[in-house]
C-alpha cells in the first residue's frame, strides 16, 4: 500500500516563539543551527504543528557530514510530553537552516526510527525576504528513468502559519508589549502595506521567472500550476467595463474626500490652538505688567 504524503503543513505561533528562543539561547551570534522535534497531529492531508521542544545537536562547521544528535534525550523528552498531552504526537523535526543542508537526509533517516514520514520544517529566525519564515519538506524516493537505483530527496510542501483564538490573544498581547510606541498607528499601517506590496512583487517576479523558464523549455509544463495561475487571472477585475472603472473612481473619490476633510479639520484645530496660545500669552503679559 502506497502511503499518501500530506499536502500542507500548518505551524502555530507557539512553535515559532519556541524555536526563536532556542536559537538565541544556543546559537546566537554564530553560524550554527539548532534542531528540535515538532509535535502535533496529522489531520487528513494537513500536518498541524502545535508544539515543539529542543534537542542537543552539534555538527562540524567544516564537514557537514559529521554531526551528533542526542536521540536518548529525545526519547526521554517525548515520553514526558506524552504524559502531559497524549494528543500531541511526533510529526517531524525542525532546524533553523536557513536552507537545506546535505546532512538533512541523514538526520531525517534517524527520525524515521520513530515515525514513517517525518516532516522537516526549516524556520528562518532571521528572515531577510518578505513572507512567512517557514519552509516544509518531506523525504521521498526519486525514481530515475535510466533504470539506476532510486535516491532519497526532499520535496517541498506549502506551509502556513495559523493560530487558534487563545493563541491569537497571546500573540496580540506580546506584540503590544514589544511594539515601538513612538511610531504612530498610521506609520505602522503604511509600513505593513508596503511590506505586503513588496511580498506581492516578489511573488509576481517568481511567477514571471517560472513562466519564462517554461516558455524557454528549461522547465517542464506543470498543468496544476498553470490552472492555478489561470484562476488567479480570472479573478482580476475587468477594467474595460465602464461600471468597474466608475466604481473604482467613486471609491477613490470617497476616500480622498475623507482625507481632504481630515486635513481641513486638522488645519482649523491647529489655527485655533495657535490663536488660543497667543491670547493666553497676551493675558499673561498683561498680568505681569499690572503686577
PDB file of C-alpha atoms in Angstrom:
ATOM      1  CA  UNK A   1       0.000   0.000   0.000  1.00  0.00           C
ATOM      2  CA  UNK A   2       1.428   3.360  -1.050  1.00  0.00           C
ATOM      3  CA  UNK A   3       1.191   5.951   1.695  1.00  0.00           C
ATOM      4  CA  UNK A   4      -0.064   9.332   0.568  1.00  0.00           C
ATOM      5  CA  UNK A   5       2.019  12.255   1.781  1.00  0.00           C
ATOM      6  CA  UNK A   6       0.342  15.322   3.287  1.00  0.00           C
ATOM      7  CA  UNK A   7      -0.122  18.336   1.045  1.00  0.00           C
ATOM      8  CA  UNK A   8       0.174  21.141   3.609  1.00  0.00           C
ATOM      9  CA  UNK A   9       1.956  21.943   6.871  1.00  0.00           C
ATOM     10  CA  UNK A  10       0.417  24.379   9.379  1.00  0.00           C
ATOM     11  CA  UNK A  11       2.713  25.907  12.013  1.00  0.00           C
ATOM     12  CA  UNK A  12       1.366  27.598  15.143  1.00  0.00           C
ATOM     13  CA  UNK A  13       2.882  30.783  16.648  1.00  0.00           C
ATOM     14  CA  UNK A  14       3.921  28.943  19.830  1.00  0.00           C
ATOM     15  CA  UNK A  15       6.298  26.836  17.746  1.00  0.00           C
ATOM     16  CA  UNK A  16       7.880  29.918  16.175  1.00  0.00           C
ATOM     17  CA  UNK A  17       8.395  31.529  19.595  1.00  0.00           C
ATOM     18  CA  UNK A  18       9.942  28.331  20.987  1.00  0.00           C
ATOM     19  CA  UNK A  19      12.326  27.980  18.046  1.00  0.00           C
ATOM     20  CA  UNK A  20      13.441  31.621  18.260  1.00  0.00           C
ATOM     21  CA  UNK A  21      14.043  31.222  21.999  1.00  0.00           C
ATOM     22  CA  UNK A  22      16.007  28.008  21.342  1.00  0.00           C
ATOM     23  CA  UNK A  23      18.181  29.695  18.728  1.00  0.00           C
ATOM     24  CA  UNK A  24      19.001  32.793  20.775  1.00  0.00           C
ATOM     25  CA  UNK A  25      19.849  30.683  23.823  1.00  0.00           C
ATOM     26  CA  UNK A  26      22.152  28.277  21.998  1.00  0.00           C
ATOM     27  CA  UNK A  27      23.433  29.731  18.727  1.00  0.00           C
ATOM     28  CA  UNK A  28      23.170  33.498  18.984  1.00  0.00           C
ATOM     29  CA  UNK A  29      25.939  35.421  17.151  1.00  0.00           C
ATOM     30  CA  UNK A  30      27.137  32.198  15.475  1.00  0.00           C
ATOM     31  CA  UNK A  31      26.611  30.425  12.161  1.00  0.00           C
ATOM     32  CA  UNK A  32      25.285  27.313  13.893  1.00  0.00           C
ATOM     33  CA  UNK A  33      21.769  25.975  13.501  1.00  0.00           C
ATOM     34  CA  UNK A  34      19.566  24.393  16.138  1.00  0.00           C
ATOM     35  CA  UNK A  35      17.461  21.252  15.823  1.00  0.00           C
ATOM     36  CA  UNK A  36      14.298  20.139  17.607  1.00  0.00           C
ATOM     37  CA  UNK A  37      11.209  17.948  17.420  1.00  0.00           C
ATOM     38  CA  UNK A  38       7.766  19.019  16.170  1.00  0.00           C
ATOM     39  CA  UNK A  39       4.613  17.817  17.913  1.00  0.00           C
ATOM     40  CA  UNK A  40       1.028  17.924  16.699  1.00  0.00           C
ATOM     41  CA  UNK A  41      -1.445  15.913  14.660  1.00  0.00           C
ATOM     42  CA  UNK A  42      -1.898  14.749  11.084  1.00  0.00           C
ATOM     43  CA  UNK A  43      -5.442  15.726  10.070  1.00  0.00           C
ATOM     44  CA  UNK A  44      -6.144  14.176   6.696  1.00  0.00           C
ATOM     45  CA  UNK A  45      -3.707  15.751   4.246  1.00  0.00           C
ATOM     46  CA  UNK A  46      -2.595  18.501   6.662  1.00  0.00           C
ATOM     47  CA  UNK A  47       0.157  18.331   9.275  1.00  0.00           C
ATOM     48  CA  UNK A  48      -0.797  20.534  12.229  1.00  0.00           C
ATOM     49  CA  UNK A  49       2.325  21.552  14.190  1.00  0.00           C
ATOM     50  CA  UNK A  50       1.191  22.828  17.600  1.00  0.00           C
ATOM     51  CA  UNK A  51       4.224  22.359  19.860  1.00  0.00           C
ATOM     52  CA  UNK A  52       7.948  21.608  19.866  1.00  0.00           C
ATOM     53  CA  UNK A  53      10.980  21.004  22.039  1.00  0.00           C
ATOM     54  CA  UNK A  54      14.709  21.492  21.536  1.00  0.00           C
ATOM     55  CA  UNK A  55      17.318  18.760  21.108  1.00  0.00           C
ATOM     56  CA  UNK A  56      21.064  18.759  21.823  1.00  0.00           C
ATOM     57  CA  UNK A  57      22.714  18.938  18.404  1.00  0.00           C
ATOM     58  CA  UNK A  58      26.258  19.559  17.206  1.00  0.00           C
ATOM     59  CA  UNK A  59      27.843  19.439  13.764  1.00  0.00           C
ATOM     60  CA  UNK A  60      31.231  20.156  12.264  1.00  0.00           C
ATOM     61  CA  UNK A  61      31.186  23.567  10.590  1.00  0.00           C
ATOM     62  CA  UNK A  62      33.771  22.426   8.029  1.00  0.00           C
ATOM     63  CA  UNK A  63      32.311  18.981   7.314  1.00  0.00           C
ATOM     64  CA  UNK A  64      28.503  18.850   7.427  1.00  0.00           C
ATOM     65  CA  UNK A  65      28.529  15.044   7.282  1.00  0.00           C
ATOM     66  CA  UNK A  66      29.905  14.973  10.844  1.00  0.00           C
ATOM     67  CA  UNK A  67      27.083  15.623  13.291  1.00  0.00           C
ATOM     68  CA  UNK A  68      25.661  14.427  16.595  1.00  0.00           C
ATOM     69  CA  UNK A  69      22.051  14.356  17.766  1.00  0.00           C
ATOM     70  CA  UNK A  70      21.188  13.062  21.230  1.00  0.00           C
ATOM     71  CA  UNK A  71      18.364  10.632  20.438  1.00  0.00           C
ATOM     72  CA  UNK A  72      18.362   9.335  24.032  1.00  0.00           C
ATOM     73  CA  UNK A  73      17.429  12.842  25.197  1.00  0.00           C
ATOM     74  CA  UNK A  74      14.709  12.907  22.529  1.00  0.00           C
ATOM     75  CA  UNK A  75      13.214   9.619  23.705  1.00  0.00           C
ATOM     76  CA  UNK A  76      13.126  10.802  27.331  1.00  0.00           C
ATOM     77  CA  UNK A  77      11.554  14.165  26.390  1.00  0.00           C
ATOM     78  CA  UNK A  78       8.979  12.532  24.143  1.00  0.00           C
ATOM     79  CA  UNK A  79       7.912  10.161  26.909  1.00  0.00           C
ATOM     80  CA  UNK A  80       7.385  13.117  29.249  1.00  0.00           C
ATOM     81  CA  UNK A  81       5.450  15.059  26.611  1.00  0.00           C
ATOM     82  CA  UNK A  82       3.120  12.109  26.060  1.00  0.00           C
ATOM     83  CA  UNK A  83       2.329  12.071  29.780  1.00  0.00           C
ATOM     84  CA  UNK A  84       1.445  15.795  29.686  1.00  0.00           C
ATOM     85  CA  UNK A  85      -0.552  15.789  26.427  1.00  0.00           C
ATOM     86  CA  UNK A  86      -1.221  12.431  24.807  1.00  0.00           C
ATOM     87  CA  UNK A  87      -2.942  14.052  21.796  1.00  0.00           C
ATOM     88  CA  UNK A  88       0.278  15.653  20.588  1.00  0.00           C
ATOM     89  CA  UNK A  89       2.225  13.112  18.554  1.00  0.00           C
ATOM     90  CA  UNK A  90       5.593  13.483  16.932  1.00  0.00           C
ATOM     91  CA  UNK A  91       5.066  14.760  13.370  1.00  0.00           C
ATOM     92  CA  UNK A  92       8.582  15.775  12.353  1.00  0.00           C
ATOM     93  CA  UNK A  93      11.573  17.910  13.185  1.00  0.00           C
ATOM     94  CA  UNK A  94      12.882  21.415  12.558  1.00  0.00           C
ATOM     95  CA  UNK A  95      16.106  23.282  12.138  1.00  0.00           C
ATOM     96  CA  UNK A  96      16.953  26.945  11.615  1.00  0.00           C
ATOM     97  CA  UNK A  97      18.711  26.460   8.267  1.00  0.00           C
ATOM     98  CA  UNK A  98      18.080  28.849   6.709  1.00  0.00           C
ATOM     99  CA  UNK A  99      18.359  26.394   3.768  1.00  0.00           C
ATOM    100  CA  UNK A 100      18.545  22.643   3.262  1.00  0.00           C
ATOM    101  CA  UNK A 101      21.905  21.049   4.024  1.00  0.00           C
ATOM    102  CA  UNK A 102      23.481  17.808   2.756  1.00  0.00           C
ATOM    103  CA  UNK A 103      23.208  16.123   6.171  1.00  0.00           C
ATOM    104  CA  UNK A 104      19.442  16.720   6.414  1.00  0.00           C
ATOM    105  CA  UNK A 105      18.630  13.426   4.673  1.00  0.00           C
ATOM    106  CA  UNK A 106      20.772  11.524   7.184  1.00  0.00           C
ATOM    107  CA  UNK A 107      19.136  13.280  10.126  1.00  0.00           C
ATOM    108  CA  UNK A 108      15.733  12.588   8.596  1.00  0.00           C
ATOM    109  CA  UNK A 109      16.616   8.878   8.435  1.00  0.00           C
ATOM    110  CA  UNK A 110      17.293   8.987  12.172  1.00  0.00           C
ATOM    111  CA  UNK A 111      13.823  10.376  12.858  1.00  0.00           C
ATOM    112  CA  UNK A 112      12.308   7.658  10.658  1.00  0.00           C
ATOM    113  CA  UNK A 113      13.033   5.270  13.508  1.00  0.00           C
ATOM    114  CA  UNK A 114      10.129   6.878  15.365  1.00  0.00           C
ATOM    115  CA  UNK A 115       7.606   7.815  12.629  1.00  0.00           C
ATOM    116  CA  UNK A 116       7.342   6.663   8.980  1.00  0.00           C
ATOM    117  CA  UNK A 117       7.304  10.095   7.281  1.00  0.00           C
ATOM    118  CA  UNK A 118       8.685  12.917   9.437  1.00  0.00           C
ATOM    119  CA  UNK A 119       8.096  16.439   8.182  1.00  0.00           C
ATOM    120  CA  UNK A 120      11.059  18.791   8.049  1.00  0.00           C
ATOM    121  CA  UNK A 121      10.240  22.447   8.709  1.00  0.00           C
ATOM    122  CA  UNK A 122      13.033  24.965   8.220  1.00  0.00           C
ATOM    123  CA  UNK A 123      12.341  28.050  10.342  1.00  0.00           C
ATOM    124  CA  UNK A 124      14.399  31.114   9.456  1.00  0.00           C
ATOM    125  CA  UNK A 125      14.834  33.046  12.698  1.00  0.00           C
ATOM    126  CA  UNK A 126      16.485  35.954  10.863  1.00  0.00           C
ATOM    127  CA  UNK A 127      14.458  36.310   7.658  1.00  0.00           C
ATOM    128  CA  UNK A 128      15.687  38.740   5.034  1.00  0.00           C
ATOM    129  CA  UNK A 129      12.915  38.278   2.487  1.00  0.00           C
ATOM    130  CA  UNK A 130       9.266  39.287   2.763  1.00  0.00           C
ATOM    131  CA  UNK A 131       6.995  36.359   3.568  1.00  0.00           C
ATOM    132  CA  UNK A 132       6.493  33.657   6.160  1.00  0.00           C
ATOM    133  CA  UNK A 133       9.741  32.303   7.671  1.00  0.00           C
ATOM    134  CA  UNK A 134       8.893  28.607   7.235  1.00  0.00           C
ATOM    135  CA  UNK A 135       9.618  26.028   4.534  1.00  0.00           C
ATOM    136  CA  UNK A 136       8.252  22.485   4.802  1.00  0.00           C
ATOM    137  CA  UNK A 137       9.682  19.350   3.191  1.00  0.00           C
ATOM    138  CA  UNK A 138       9.033  15.615   3.050  1.00  0.00           C
ATOM    139  CA  UNK A 139      11.570  12.971   2.037  1.00  0.00           C
ATOM    140  CA  UNK A 140      10.637  10.853  -0.980  1.00  0.00           C
ATOM    141  CA  UNK A 141      12.320   8.241  -3.154  1.00  0.00           C
ATOM    142  CA  UNK A 142      13.113   9.622  -6.596  1.00  0.00           C
ATOM    143  CA  UNK A 143      12.850   7.106  -9.414  1.00  0.00           C
ATOM    144  CA  UNK A 144      15.211   7.644 -12.358  1.00  0.00           C
ATOM    145  CA  UNK A 145      14.203   6.973 -15.948  1.00  0.00           C
ATOM    146  CA  UNK A 146      17.569   5.411 -16.820  1.00  0.00           C
ATOM    147  CA  UNK A 147      16.946   2.434 -14.531  1.00  0.00           C
ATOM    148  CA  UNK A 148      19.516   3.369 -11.893  1.00  0.00           C
ATOM    149  CA  UNK A 149      18.815   2.918  -8.194  1.00  0.00           C
ATOM    150  CA  UNK A 150      16.336   5.232  -6.529  1.00  0.00           C
ATOM    151  CA  UNK A 151      17.672   8.116  -4.433  1.00  0.00           C
ATOM    152  CA  UNK A 152      16.204   9.943  -1.484  1.00  0.00           C
ATOM    153  CA  UNK A 153      15.419  13.617  -1.895  1.00  0.00           C
ATOM    154  CA  UNK A 154      13.218  16.281  -0.342  1.00  0.00           C
ATOM    155  CA  UNK A 155      10.023  17.552  -1.922  1.00  0.00           C
ATOM    156  CA  UNK A 156       8.717  20.984  -0.968  1.00  0.00           C
ATOM    157  CA  UNK A 157       5.246  21.423   0.533  1.00  0.00           C
ATOM    158  CA  UNK A 158       3.278  24.638   1.085  1.00  0.00           C
ATOM    159  CA  UNK A 159       3.299  25.858   4.668  1.00  0.00           C
ATOM    160  CA  UNK A 160       1.129  28.324   6.550  1.00  0.00           C
ATOM    161  CA  UNK A 161       1.034  29.991   9.958  1.00  0.00           C
ATOM    162  CA  UNK A 162      -2.303  29.651  11.718  1.00  0.00           C
ATOM    163  CA  UNK A 163      -3.437  30.187  15.292  1.00  0.00           C
ATOM    164  CA  UNK A 164      -6.363  29.314  17.480  1.00  0.00           C
ATOM    165  CA  UNK A 165      -8.297  32.043  19.262  1.00  0.00           C
ATOM    166  CA  UNK A 166      -6.368  31.668  22.519  1.00  0.00           C
ATOM    167  CA  UNK A 167      -3.054  31.867  20.648  1.00  0.00           C
ATOM    168  CA  UNK A 168      -4.164  34.984  18.777  1.00  0.00           C
ATOM    169  CA  UNK A 169      -4.875  36.742  22.067  1.00  0.00           C
ATOM    170  CA  UNK A 170      -1.455  35.805  23.419  1.00  0.00           C
ATOM    171  CA  UNK A 171       0.318  36.981  20.267  1.00  0.00           C
ATOM    172  CA  UNK A 172      -1.571  40.300  20.345  1.00  0.00           C
ATOM    173  CA  UNK A 173      -0.510  40.902  23.962  1.00  0.00           C
ATOM    174  CA  UNK A 174       3.085  40.024  23.089  1.00  0.00           C
ATOM    175  CA  UNK A 175       3.159  42.389  20.105  1.00  0.00           C
ATOM    176  CA  UNK A 176       1.580  45.109  22.239  1.00  0.00           C
ATOM    177  CA  UNK A 177       4.446  44.804  24.722  1.00  0.00           C
ATOM    178  CA  UNK A 178       7.256  44.861  22.166  1.00  0.00           C
ATOM    179  CA  UNK A 179       5.967  47.410  19.653  1.00  0.00           C
ATOM    180  CA  UNK A 180       7.520  50.845  19.466  1.00  0.00           C
ATOM    181  CA  UNK A 181       5.100  53.350  20.969  1.00  0.00           C
ATOM    182  CA  UNK A 182       6.938  56.260  19.328  1.00  0.00           C
ATOM    183  CA  UNK A 183       5.805  55.105  15.890  1.00  0.00           C
ATOM    184  CA  UNK A 184       2.197  56.083  15.194  1.00  0.00           C
ATOM    185  CA  UNK A 185      -0.586  53.805  14.058  1.00  0.00           C
ATOM    186  CA  UNK A 186      -0.738  55.396  10.594  1.00  0.00           C
ATOM    187  CA  UNK A 187       3.006  54.876  10.100  1.00  0.00           C
ATOM    188  CA  UNK A 188       2.656  51.234  11.156  1.00  0.00           C
ATOM    189  CA  UNK A 189      -0.216  50.657   8.731  1.00  0.00           C
ATOM    190  CA  UNK A 190       1.719  52.219   5.856  1.00  0.00           C
ATOM    191  CA  UNK A 191       4.767  50.077   6.691  1.00  0.00           C
ATOM    192  CA  UNK A 192       2.634  46.922   6.766  1.00  0.00           C
ATOM    193  CA  UNK A 193       1.039  47.779   3.426  1.00  0.00           C
ATOM    194  CA  UNK A 194       4.475  48.487   1.930  1.00  0.00           C
ATOM    195  CA  UNK A 195       5.760  45.122   3.136  1.00  0.00           C
ATOM    196  CA  UNK A 196       2.676  43.432   1.671  1.00  0.00           C
ATOM    197  CA  UNK A 197       3.261  45.102  -1.692  1.00  0.00           C
ATOM    198  CA  UNK A 198       6.916  44.022  -1.617  1.00  0.00           C
ATOM    199  CA  UNK A 199       5.807  40.464  -0.927  1.00  0.00           C
ATOM    200  CA  UNK A 200       3.323  40.610  -3.810  1.00  0.00           C
ATOM    201  CA  UNK A 201       6.034  41.968  -6.104  1.00  0.00           C
ATOM    202  CA  UNK A 202       8.358  39.100  -5.162  1.00  0.00           C
ATOM    203  CA  UNK A 203       5.642  36.525  -5.840  1.00  0.00           C
ATOM    204  CA  UNK A 204       4.860  38.063  -9.233  1.00  0.00           C
ATOM    205  CA  UNK A 205       8.580  38.044 -10.042  1.00  0.00           C
ATOM    206  CA  UNK A 206       8.725  34.324  -9.161  1.00  0.00           C
ATOM    207  CA  UNK A 207       5.725  33.649 -11.421  1.00  0.00           C
ATOM    208  CA  UNK A 208       7.322  35.636 -14.249  1.00  0.00           C
ATOM    209  CA  UNK A 209      10.594  33.732 -13.880  1.00  0.00           C
ATOM    210  CA  UNK A 210       8.806  30.362 -13.804  1.00  0.00           C
ATOM    211  CA  UNK A 211       6.731  31.110 -16.915  1.00  0.00           C
ATOM    212  CA  UNK A 212       9.834  32.342 -18.694  1.00  0.00           C
ATOM    213  CA  UNK A 213      11.653  29.079 -17.980  1.00  0.00           C
ATOM    214  CA  UNK A 214       8.624  27.048 -19.103  1.00  0.00           C
ATOM    215  CA  UNK A 215       8.407  29.053 -22.350  1.00  0.00           C
ATOM    216  CA  UNK A 216      12.148  28.570 -22.922  1.00  0.00           C
ATOM    217  CA  UNK A 217      11.827  24.814 -22.370  1.00  0.00           C
ATOM    218  CA  UNK A 218      14.159  24.638 -19.352  1.00  0.00           C
ATOM    219  CA  UNK A 219      11.313  23.544 -17.060  1.00  0.00           C
ATOM    220  CA  UNK A 220       8.522  21.045 -17.844  1.00  0.00           C
ATOM    221  CA  UNK A 221       4.926  22.222 -18.046  1.00  0.00           C
ATOM    222  CA  UNK A 222       3.042  21.720 -14.776  1.00  0.00           C
ATOM    223  CA  UNK A 223      -0.647  21.879 -15.597  1.00  0.00           C
ATOM    224  CA  UNK A 224      -1.691  22.222 -11.938  1.00  0.00           C
ATOM    225  CA  UNK A 225       0.360  25.421 -11.611  1.00  0.00           C
ATOM    226  CA  UNK A 226      -0.992  26.780 -14.884  1.00  0.00           C
ATOM    227  CA  UNK A 227      -4.579  26.073 -13.788  1.00  0.00           C
ATOM    228  CA  UNK A 228      -3.983  27.975 -10.545  1.00  0.00           C
ATOM    229  CA  UNK A 229      -2.492  30.913 -12.445  1.00  0.00           C
ATOM    230  CA  UNK A 230      -5.478  30.936 -14.805  1.00  0.00           C
ATOM    231  CA  UNK A 231      -7.859  31.009 -11.819  1.00  0.00           C
ATOM    232  CA  UNK A 232      -5.905  33.961 -10.396  1.00  0.00           C
ATOM    233  CA  UNK A 233      -6.137  35.886 -13.673  1.00  0.00           C
ATOM    234  CA  UNK A 234      -9.851  35.147 -13.929  1.00  0.00           C
ATOM    235  CA  UNK A 235     -10.401  36.717 -10.506  1.00  0.00           C
ATOM    236  CA  UNK A 236      -8.870  40.026 -11.613  1.00  0.00           C
ATOM    237  CA  UNK A 237     -11.433  42.792 -12.285  1.00  0.00           C
ATOM    238  CA  UNK A 238     -12.190  43.679 -15.888  1.00  0.00           C
ATOM    239  CA  UNK A 239     -11.068  47.292 -16.208  1.00  0.00           C
ATOM    240  CA  UNK A 240     -12.610  47.588 -19.675  1.00  0.00           C
ATOM    241  CA  UNK A 241     -16.117  47.765 -18.204  1.00  0.00           C
ATOM    242  CA  UNK A 242     -17.363  51.288 -17.539  1.00  0.00           C
ATOM    243  CA  UNK A 243     -19.172  50.147 -14.383  1.00  0.00           C
ATOM    244  CA  UNK A 244     -15.951  48.799 -12.868  1.00  0.00           C
ATOM    245  CA  UNK A 245     -13.968  51.945 -13.716  1.00  0.00           C
ATOM    246  CA  UNK A 246     -16.737  54.140 -12.323  1.00  0.00           C
ATOM    247  CA  UNK A 247     -16.878  52.052  -9.146  1.00  0.00           C
ATOM    248  CA  UNK A 248     -13.132  52.434  -8.566  1.00  0.00           C
ATOM    249  CA  UNK A 249     -13.378  56.175  -9.237  1.00  0.00           C
ATOM    250  CA  UNK A 250     -16.246  56.639  -6.774  1.00  0.00           C
ATOM    251  CA  UNK A 251     -14.445  54.628  -4.074  1.00  0.00           C
ATOM    252  CA  UNK A 252     -11.205  56.574  -4.594  1.00  0.00           C
ATOM    253  CA  UNK A 253     -13.015  59.922  -4.526  1.00  0.00           C
ATOM    254  CA  UNK A 254     -14.801  58.989  -1.291  1.00  0.00           C
ATOM    255  CA  UNK A 255     -11.502  58.096   0.372  1.00  0.00           C
ATOM    256  CA  UNK A 256      -9.825  61.272  -0.869  1.00  0.00           C
ATOM    257  CA  UNK A 257     -12.781  63.322   0.386  1.00  0.00           C
ATOM    258  CA  UNK A 258     -12.284  61.904   3.874  1.00  0.00           C
ATOM    259  CA  UNK A 259      -8.556  62.706   3.688  1.00  0.00           C
ATOM    260  CA  UNK A 260      -9.324  66.260   2.491  1.00  0.00           C
ATOM    261  CA  UNK A 261     -11.856  66.895   5.250  1.00  0.00           C
ATOM    262  CA  UNK A 262      -9.464  65.480   7.837  1.00  0.00           C
ATOM    263  CA  UNK A 263      -6.739  67.835   6.634  1.00  0.00           C
ATOM    264  CA  UNK A 264      -9.104  70.802   6.864  1.00  0.00           C
ATOM    265  CA  UNK A 265     -10.137  69.855  10.410  1.00  0.00           C
ATOM    266  CA  UNK A 266      -6.502  69.477  11.459  1.00  0.00           C
ATOM    267  CA  UNK A 267      -5.654  72.871   9.960  1.00  0.00           C
ATOM    268  CA  UNK A 268      -8.590  74.557  11.741  1.00  0.00           C
ATOM    269  CA  UNK A 269      -7.653  72.954  15.067  1.00  0.00           C
ATOM    270  CA  UNK A 270      -4.013  73.996  14.625  1.00  0.00           C
ATOM    271  CA  UNK A 271      -5.042  77.618  13.903  1.00  0.00           C
ATOM    272  CA  UNK A 272      -7.399  77.572  16.885  1.00  0.00           C
ATOM    273  CA  UNK A 273      -4.626  76.358  19.178  1.00  0.00           C
ATOM    274  CA  UNK A 274      -2.252  78.988  17.800  1.00  0.00           C
ATOM    275  CA  UNK A 275      -4.749  81.823  18.399  1.00  0.00           C
ATOM    276  CA  UNK A 276      -5.604  80.464  21.833  1.00  0.00           C
ATOM    277  CA  UNK A 277      -1.922  80.326  22.698  1.00  0.00           C
ATOM    278  CA  UNK A 278      -1.421  83.953  21.635  1.00  0.00           C
ATOM    279  CA  UNK A 279      -4.429  85.073  23.702  1.00  0.00           C
ATOM    280  CA  UNK A 280      -3.097  83.206  26.727  1.00  0.00           C
ATOM    281  CA  UNK A 281       0.358  84.765  26.329  1.00  0.00           C
ATOM    282  CA  UNK A 282      -1.175  88.256  25.972  1.00  0.00           C
ATOM    283  CA  UNK A 283      -3.189  87.801  29.165  1.00  0.00           C
ATOM    284  CA  UNK A 284      -0.101  86.606  31.000  1.00  0.00           C
ATOM    285  CA  UNK A 285       1.839  89.648  29.813  1.00  0.00           C
ATOM    286  CA  UNK A 286      -0.967  91.978  30.996  1.00  0.00           C
ATOM    287  CA  UNK A 287      -0.938  90.324  34.426  1.00  0.00           C
ATOM    288  CA  UNK A 288       2.837  90.750  34.682  1.00  0.00           C
ATOM    289  CA  UNK A 289       2.617  94.445  33.623  1.00  0.00           C
ATOM    290  CA  UNK A 290      -0.221  95.079  36.053  1.00  0.00           C
ATOM    291  CA  UNK A 291       1.613  93.364  38.880  1.00  0.00           C
TER     292      UNK A 291
END
